[in-house]
Amino acid sequence: MKIGKDISAQILIEALPYIQKFNNKIIVIKYGGNAMVDERLKMAVMRDMVLLNIVGIKVVLVHGGGPEIDQMMKKLSLESRFINGLRYTDDDTAEVVQMVLAGKVNKQLVSLIQQNGGKGIGLCGTDGDILQVQKLEAEEDLGFVGNITGVNTQPITMALDNGYIPIIATVGTDEKGQIYNINADTAAAEIAGALKAEKLITMTDIVGLLREKSDEESLITNVDIFEIPQLIEEGIIMGGMIPKVESCVEAILQGVREAVIIDGRMEHAILIELFSNEGIGTLFYKN
Amino acid sequence: MKIGKDISAQILIEALPYIQKFNNKIIVIKYGGNAMVDERLKMAVMRDMVLLNIVGIKVVLVHGGGPEIDQMMKKLSLESRFINGLRYTDDDTAEVVQMVLAGKVNKQLVSLIQQNGGKGIGLCGTDGDILQVQKLEAEEDLGFVGNITGVNTQPITMALDNGYIPIIATVGTDEKGQIYNINADTAAAEIAGALKAEKLITMTDIVGLLREKSDEESLITNVDIFEIPQLIEEGIIMGGMIPKVESCVEAILQGVREAVIIDGRMEHAILIELFSNEGIGTLFYKN
Amino acid sequence: MKIGKDISAQILIEALPYIQKFNNKIIVIKYGGNAMVDERLKMAVMRDMVLLNIVGIKVVLVHGGGPEIDQMMKKLSLESRFINGLRYTDDDTAEVVQMVLAGKVNKQLVSLIQQNGGKGIGLCGTDGDILQVQKLEAEEDLGFVGNITGVNTQPITMALDNGYIPIIATVGTDEKGQIYNINADTAAAEIAGALKAEKLITMTDIVGLLREKSDEESLITNVDIFEIPQLIEEGIIMGGMIPKVESCVEAILQGVREAVIIDGRMEHAILIELFSNEGIGTLFYKN
Amino acid sequence: MKIGKDISAQILIEALPYIQKFNNKIIVIKYGGNAMVDERLKMAVMRDMVLLNIVGIKVVLVHGGGPEIDQMMKKLSLESRFINGLRYTDDDTAEVVQMVLAGKVNKQLVSLIQQNGGKGIGLCGTDGDILQVQKLEAEEDLGFVGNITGVNTQPITMALDNGYIPIIATVGTDEKGQIYNINADTAAAEIAGALKAEKLITMTDIVGLLREKSDEESLITNVDIFEIPQLIEEGIIMGGMIPKVESCVEAILQGVREAVIIDGRMEHAILIELFSNEGIGTLFYKN
Amino acid sequence: MKIGKDISAQILIEALPYIQKFNNKIIVIKYGGNAMVDERLKMAVMRDMVLLNIVGIKVVLVHGGGPEIDQMMKKLSLESRFINGLRYTDDDTAEVVQMVLAGKVNKQLVSLIQQNGGKGIGLCGTDGDILQVQKLEAEEDLGFVGNITGVNTQPITMALDNGYIPIIATVGTDEKGQIYNINADTAAAEIAGALKAEKLITMTDIVGLLREKSDEESLITNVDIFEIPQLIEEGIIMGGMIPKVESCVEAILQGVREAVIIDGRMEHAILIELFSNEGIGTLFYKN
Amino acid sequence: MKIGKDISAQILIEALPYIQKFNNKIIVIKYGGNAMVDERLKMAVMRDMVLLNIVGIKVVLVHGGGPEIDQMMKKLSLESRFINGLRYTDDDTAEVVQMVLAGKVNKQLVSLIQQNGGKGIGLCGTDGDILQVQKLEAEEDLGFVGNITGVNTQPITMALDNGYIPIIATVGTDEKGQIYNINADTAAAEIAGALKAEKLITMTDIVGLLREKSDEESLITNVDIFEIPQLIEEGIIMGGMIPKVESCVEAILQGVREAVIIDGRMEHAILIELFSNEGIGTLFYKN
């Protein structure tokens, strides 16, 4: 299909109220899942970031990078061990996590931002003490998995105020220099909360919450956070979705206006979410 | 035709490099012709202004308002007299011009900006002494038609720096309070020059310069200003186009990077000009 | 009488404590009545404005322009209709009001400011959405007479902070573009209140409140606002004075320190009010 | 003579163009002679300073204090010795000069400024290294009389930018801590030059340069600095006037627009000089 | 003893945590006693000031100058009279106090700052109305001894923000120009309180509070201010120490974090106090 | 040896002139060699950085990390290949270099800065496009070794102006996202040049240039850059020293005031170099 220039202009104009709505607001994006694996999607996400940035929306990207860590672990003949879906992080693993997230994934994303004419700055939790961490106390010991005890937003707002897109890898160090692996959903939520962001967008590999499993037509578009316990009980929120939803709730309780879980497998999902009336995925809010 | 949300997003992304190109640059728009008469076009132009403003492009709109002046002259039983296509401006006419341009047309445009969620400030040449004028000396006396002897850009940049879209009516007063009617093409060019604008866009009711009269396929898309005398000689630039082109040249000589004459009858002509590779109309530049 | 240079200097020095008192404070002046008709008084008021501005007092002038509207209505063969002294404003009238106030009166005042070496910016309620209006609900329908529902002070303070004298015509538009005529006393009071001005000065054609009608010696110089109901009951405040006094009260209730009604027929009445111990006219305050 | 309030206002208005002319400009005043001895004149000068400051003129006062030094020398049984009218300054004398100028005269002036509602800061050449000095090499040794080798304007402009009137005593120290007595005319000229002041006003005890000695009607009101050698030759500039005039010339050569010698015995001489067309005294300029 | 460069570097590094602790904090130093008499100590104190200033600590020095006043009184054949250890200040004495403190002592200190490469500004209570004073009401009349009724910190913070070290002589004037002698301990405490300083350091000629008189080993290093009455009762705080300690308490009650009395006879006592864990002297704090 | 507190203070005071000399100046440190391997030295360097930062010196640290790369190459069973001492960088190697430098070494240094109470930000050439690179053209192909074609200092000065110590890993990407290994000596020189640094300090494992090999007494302390060809000819500069010295020259030619090669094996070598008269190592300058 060939789109005429007049229709293009029309579409730009239709984006106007959405641009106005989010102008000068902070949007935190938890980047992950398929959108981080597929090269084409990756490029599309970075382009979305650059576009949002240039139209005056302050975007912050927070990322983990499980698959890349796994791969490097394998190359280094280190064993990846998981406890309840969470990576057990011994000293060697912590080093690999830091190296891969902050040195490989993070810098590649910054490079993609730059390739699209944007200005990116790659940081991790250690830089400027963005994420203050302690050992996460869990029923079963997870090793050096970090619990965020504080967020220093100053390096992030410094970057935003100077026109940079901050790209943040979720790894940090404590005051003794011990490296900690940090859950990216939690980190994004804490960062969004500390920044009093307008929106937290979590990219996943599902369409959203479905009332009927595998019927995409049954998508639940809006959820007041007080309904969540009921949805968990009904099994509509389950498994790996539970902590993701809990991060959304946490962010909202800390002052983020709304949080949304979107399908990162769709090209330009972020733009579609922000620049259409209905948005996509499942939106969480608090009345 | 219904456009899917994914295609809309795609189109937004395609606008990215153009937004980047003009980001934080000043664009002066000479508003006039049909685009100022047709209500639908008027609304479209104001929306374009608001969109450009919100994506970080500094737009300044300069307008006259011939038809509205004629109408008010008629209502007041005053005779409109033209000499070589220029309005002869006696004292009564000067008052009507000021009242209609600064009080009616200007404020309506500001209101339209506001209706589209933008922030507009309506000014005329008198405000903050934006346009310093003297009586234009012409072969045949034109009455109180002003010759611009200086531009004070401070009120304009003050408005731009505070996020407002300045809407400027081309009427001014001299140091004794005498009102002068000022040619809007000239005023736009002088303002663009004084602001060292990136681009001057003049809205007209023609497609652009045509090599073969009435063959729109023969549109001349780019003209180096040194070629203009030749084009006048060949009759390709003629009649009312000559002063418009001369204003473009004047602006370029004063430091504006390029000037373009576009077809204001096309909806969103400004957006299409700025946000496509080829642009529209005829572009003037200096090598 | 010839005043020696030494006495002139002495008088300047006597103004010092008053200049110090109002330095950097905001004074809102409701301009109207005879002072707006007589050319000599007009020039004197504008000079006062320029003087106050240069000695560091932030003056804002708010004006209507009844006589000029009447005159233009007549020229356009439109009938002026009044209900309880308020102009009934149909669509045609609203357009005339806007055109005359914002395009003729306003710009002439700006020009006078400039002729006296000051820097003026002419605005109306529509510019930067200074006055947000709705239809005024009255017992008898007044047509498009506006009720102020909000004031955006940002364009005013932007002008003040950049050294400009803001001249504001009391006409505005609603979010659909409908033009509204706005009572100038009310507008001045609302603007003064929103700016938390130090003083609201209302120019009238009377000496002030008189205890004995037509005995200027019986001038009441100070009124605590709680005494006003009593003064109305006694007929000392009556007729057209009542809404003017009510505007003063409104301003004071919104945080203006004091409001004064002065005799605009006296040359330099504003200077005399501000720069003498007793001031002139009747001052309203709240204990 | 009783002046009506309306005439007072008129006089204020007449000052307007002069206030505009000097607005935001720097005026350096060399304070001395009778105006520094007579208590009434002293108060008048300080009031002039405060008035000028509040109407937006940046005044800097530079002072010596010969009589007070003499008096203290006597009290301390120290001998005052003069060589060609210049005080011979031994170590003890230097200490007395510093103490009297910076500790007595200076602080009294600051106090007077404050008593009139102004904000004063008393400094001397040592503070912030305003005056860099070396021993003045003269034919006959003058002891610790300082030659200004540099001026640091930063403390002065810091005070001005924060709304303070800087009062500067003309005593300084070299990099070893040796105190130097500095000629106040020279110091005022150097400070005015370094500040690129608009005007240097030197207060004296004469009406100005007279063509016929003792005929005040023969006052020379304007002198182009190239005429000065001729006037010296004719004996019109003579004795103690010669170095004062030379300081004026020095200031003008360093970029001060004009320098004027006024009669400090006249109350409010500074105001009269600045706020009237003809000014008073003798003005030096360079074509 | 010769210190190797490596050990020097080591010592610098050991100062790091202390520099970090006081970075950008305000420290007020009451300068007095022997440290103000001995030339070598004087130079050392000024060097400490310059060092603290350059490493980003905001130091303010407050000084009296008893011995220099006595000396000048004697030279002027004026009698020094003391009541309960406080100088009786008649008119002549007040003038001498001002002249000596603000003109001699103060400027010498500024000169010493400058000789060590620092930037000093010498002020007294009169400058910018830093110290607002009234006559101190005491049982026995003390003459013109001032009671501080207000502190204007603006000139001090202006100096600090521009990189200057403010040196403040404790003499002031009331609104009629009467000079007052002000107790330096009190002045330092009030200034520290108004500035919400981090620390007030009072230089004395004793080691600190001793539990056993004349046994320096019995030094009391820390005192909670609630313990003070007990210490006075026990005679551990006695005589001239009582008002000094009371000034410390006053400062703490006004918001200063801690106050310390140090031995000014020790070279670099200020540095040692600030840059070592134990500090020196006796520290007062409030739990 | 035990150093008394008084001697410590003395040493601090001796550092004063050096702190003053470099206050607010930019110092670029090329970190490498033994100082980057030995944990104790590493900690000492980071402490020096924090100290310099807190006393107002703007330090920028630039680092490579050869040994860590070798180690990771080995762990990943990749072969390290060198051509004339330069690492041949194929695609796999480039990825390892980036990951190790930007993800491991860089973040560890930032963490050490933080552990010492400083504020660090870890960046690489890709962030904010600090280092613009192309393939280095060499006689023998070196693979993806980058040639710096431009430096964007904005992210560095942004960090410095906000009080952060920028730590920069010398790896970058071109506009297509290709990773390049960049020589750290060259990168430090280019960064120092672009920042117009006061000094470039290159840490090495030698004492400096020796006139007699292995006689440390024959250290050459100062070299004018025009003498360098002669020193190369004489074999005094040889082998791996040649490119290091050439980087120093390059920096000086781009406007760095001086460049010095110091012995990083000495603890606190940076402090000793900056804070002593003779400094250490060999200093290069241009007359």
Coordinates of N, CA, C and O in Angstrom, one line a residue, chain A residues 129-187:
Chain A
D129 N 25.6 6.2 41.5 CA 24.8 5.5 42.5 C 23.3 5.6 42.2 O 22.5 5.7 43.2
I130 N 22.9 5.3 41.0 CA 21.5 5.4 40.6 C 20.7 4.4 41.4 O 19.7 4.7 42.0
L131 N 21.2 3.2 41.5 CA 20.5 2.2 42.2 C 21.3 1.8 43.5 O 22.4 1.2 43.3
Q132 N 20.8 2.0 44.6 CA 21.4 1.6 45.9 C 20.9 0.2 46.2 O 19.7 0.1 46.3
V133 N 21.8 -0.7 46.4 CA 21.3 -2.1 46.6 C 21.9 -2.8 47.8 O 22.9 -2.5 48.3
Q134 N 21.1 -3.7 48.3 CA 21.5 -4.7 49.4 C 21.2 -6.1 48.9 O 20.4 -6.2 47.9
K135 N 21.7 -7.0 49.6 CA 21.3 -8.4 49.2 C 19.8 -8.6 49.4 O 19.3 -8.3 50.5
L136 N 19.2 -9.2 48.4 CA 17.7 -9.5 48.6 C 17.6 -10.7 49.5 O 18.2 -11.7 49.3
E137 N 16.8 -10.5 50.5 CA 16.6 -11.6 51.4 C 15.4 -12.4 50.9 O 14.3 -11.9 50.8
A138 N 15.6 -13.7 50.5 CA 14.5 -14.5 49.9 C 14.5 -15.8 50.8 O 15.4 -16.1 51.5
E139 N 13.4 -16.5 50.6 CA 13.3 -17.8 51.4 C 14.4 -18.7 51.0 O 15.1 -19.2 51.8
E140 N 14.6 -18.8 49.7 CA 15.7 -19.6 49.3 C 16.8 -18.6 48.8 O 16.5 -17.7 48.0
D141 N 18.0 -18.8 49.2 CA 19.1 -17.9 48.9 C 19.3 -17.8 47.4 O 19.5 -18.8 46.7
L142 N 19.3 -16.5 46.8 CA 19.5 -16.3 45.4 C 20.9 -15.8 45.1 O 21.2 -15.5 43.9
G143 N 21.8 -15.7 46.1 CA 23.1 -15.2 45.9 C 23.1 -13.7 45.8 O 22.3 -13.1 46.4
F144 N 23.9 -13.1 44.9 CA 24.0 -11.7 44.8 C 22.9 -11.1 43.9 O 23.1 -10.5 42.8
V145 N 21.6 -11.2 44.4 CA 20.5 -10.6 43.7 C 20.2 -9.4 44.6 O 20.0 -9.5 45.8
G146 N 20.1 -8.2 44.0 CA 20.0 -7.0 44.7 C 18.5 -6.6 45.0 O 17.6 -6.7 44.2
N147 N 18.4 -6.0 46.2 CA 17.2 -5.4 46.6 C 17.4 -3.9 46.6 O 18.4 -3.4 47.2
I148 N 16.6 -3.1 45.9 CA 16.8 -1.7 45.7 C 16.4 -1.0 47.0 O 15.2 -1.1 47.4
T149 N 17.3 -0.3 47.6 CA 16.9 0.4 48.9 C 16.9 2.0 48.6 O 16.4 2.7 49.5
G150 N 17.3 2.4 47.5 CA 17.2 3.8 47.2 C 17.5 4.1 45.7 O 18.2 3.3 45.1
V151 N 16.9 5.2 45.2 CA 17.2 5.5 43.8 C 17.7 7.0 43.8 O 17.1 7.8 44.4
N152 N 18.9 7.2 43.1 CA 19.3 8.6 43.0 C 19.0 9.0 41.5 O 19.6 8.6 40.6
T153 N 18.0 9.8 41.4 CA 17.5 10.2 40.1 C 18.4 11.3 39.4 O 18.2 11.5 38.2
Q154 N 19.3 11.9 40.1 CA 20.0 13.0 39.6 C 20.7 12.8 38.3 O 20.6 13.5 37.3
P155 N 21.5 11.6 38.1 CA 22.1 11.4 36.8 C 21.1 11.2 35.7 O 21.4 11.6 34.6
I156 N 19.9 10.7 36.0 CA 18.9 10.5 35.0 C 18.3 11.8 34.6 O 18.2 12.1 33.4
T157 N 18.0 12.6 35.5 CA 17.4 13.9 35.2 C 18.4 14.8 34.5 O 18.1 15.6 33.6
M158 N 19.7 14.7 34.9 CA 20.8 15.5 34.3 C 20.8 15.1 32.8 O 20.9 16.0 31.9
A159 N 20.7 13.8 32.5 CA 20.8 13.4 31.1 C 19.5 13.9 30.4 O 19.6 14.4 29.3
L160 N 18.3 13.7 31.0 CA 17.1 14.2 30.3 C 17.1 15.7 30.0 O 16.8 16.1 29.0
D161 N 17.6 16.4 31.0 CA 17.6 17.9 30.9 C 18.6 18.4 29.8 O 18.4 19.5 29.3
N162 N 19.5 17.5 29.5 CA 20.5 17.9 28.5 C 20.1 17.2 27.1 O 20.9 17.2 26.2
G163 N 18.9 16.7 27.0 CA 18.4 16.1 25.8 C 18.8 14.7 25.5 O 18.6 14.2 24.4
Y164 N 19.5 14.0 26.4 CA 19.9 12.6 26.2 C 18.8 11.7 26.6 O 18.0 11.9 27.5
I165 N 18.8 10.5 25.9 CA 17.9 9.4 26.3 C 18.8 8.5 27.3 O 19.7 7.9 26.8
P166 N 18.4 8.4 28.5 CA 19.1 7.5 29.4 C 18.7 6.0 29.2 O 17.5 5.7 29.2
I167 N 19.7 5.2 29.0 CA 19.5 3.8 28.8 C 20.2 3.1 30.1 O 21.4 3.3 30.3
I168 N 19.4 2.4 30.9 CA 19.9 2.0 32.2 C 19.9 0.5 32.3 O 18.8 -0.2 32.2
A169 N 21.1 -0.1 32.5 CA 21.2 -1.5 32.7 C 21.0 -1.9 34.2 O 21.5 -1.2 35.0
T170 N 20.2 -2.9 34.4 CA 19.8 -3.2 35.8 C 20.8 -4.1 36.5 O 20.6 -5.2 36.9
V171 N 22.0 -3.5 36.8 CA 23.0 -4.1 37.6 C 23.6 -3.0 38.5 O 23.6 -1.9 38.1
G172 N 24.0 -3.4 39.7 CA 24.5 -2.3 40.6 C 25.5 -2.9 41.5 O 25.9 -4.0 41.5
T173 N 26.1 -2.0 42.3 CA 27.1 -2.4 43.3 C 26.7 -1.8 44.7 O 26.1 -0.8 44.8
D174 N 27.1 -2.5 45.7 CA 26.8 -2.0 47.1 C 28.0 -1.1 47.5 O 29.0 -1.0 46.7
E175 N 28.0 -0.6 48.7 CA 29.1 0.3 49.1 C 30.4 -0.4 49.3 O 31.4 0.3 49.5
K176 N 30.4 -1.7 49.2 CA 31.7 -2.4 49.3 C 32.2 -2.8 47.9 O 33.2 -3.5 47.8
G177 N 31.4 -2.6 46.9 CA 31.8 -2.9 45.5 C 31.3 -4.2 45.0 O 31.6 -4.6 43.9
Q178 N 30.5 -4.9 45.9 CA 29.9 -6.2 45.5 C 28.9 -5.9 44.4 O 28.0 -5.1 44.5
I179 N 29.0 -6.7 43.3 CA 28.1 -6.5 42.2 C 26.8 -7.3 42.5 O 26.8 -8.4 43.0
Y180 N 25.7 -6.7 42.1 CA 24.4 -7.4 42.3 C 23.6 -7.4 41.0 O 23.6 -6.4 40.2
N181 N 23.0 -8.5 40.7 CA 22.0 -8.6 39.6 C 20.7 -8.1 40.1 O 20.3 -8.4 41.2
I182 N 20.0 -7.3 39.3 CA 18.7 -6.7 39.8 C 17.6 -7.0 38.8 O 17.8 -6.9 37.6
N183 N 16.5 -7.4 39.3 CA 15.4 -7.7 38.5 C 14.9 -6.4 37.7 O 14.7 -5.4 38.3
A184 N 14.8 -6.5 36.4 CA 14.6 -5.4 35.6 C 13.2 -4.8 35.7 O 13.0 -3.6 35.7
D185 N 12.2 -5.6 36.0 CA 10.8 -5.1 36.2 C 10.8 -4.3 37.4 O 10.2 -3.2 37.4
T186 N 11.4 -4.8 38.5 CA 11.4 -4.1 39.7 C 12.2 -2.8 39.6 O 11.8 -1.7 40.0
A187 N 13.4 -2.8 38.9 CA 14.2 -1.6 38.8 C 13.4 -0.6 38.0 O 13.4 0.6 38.4

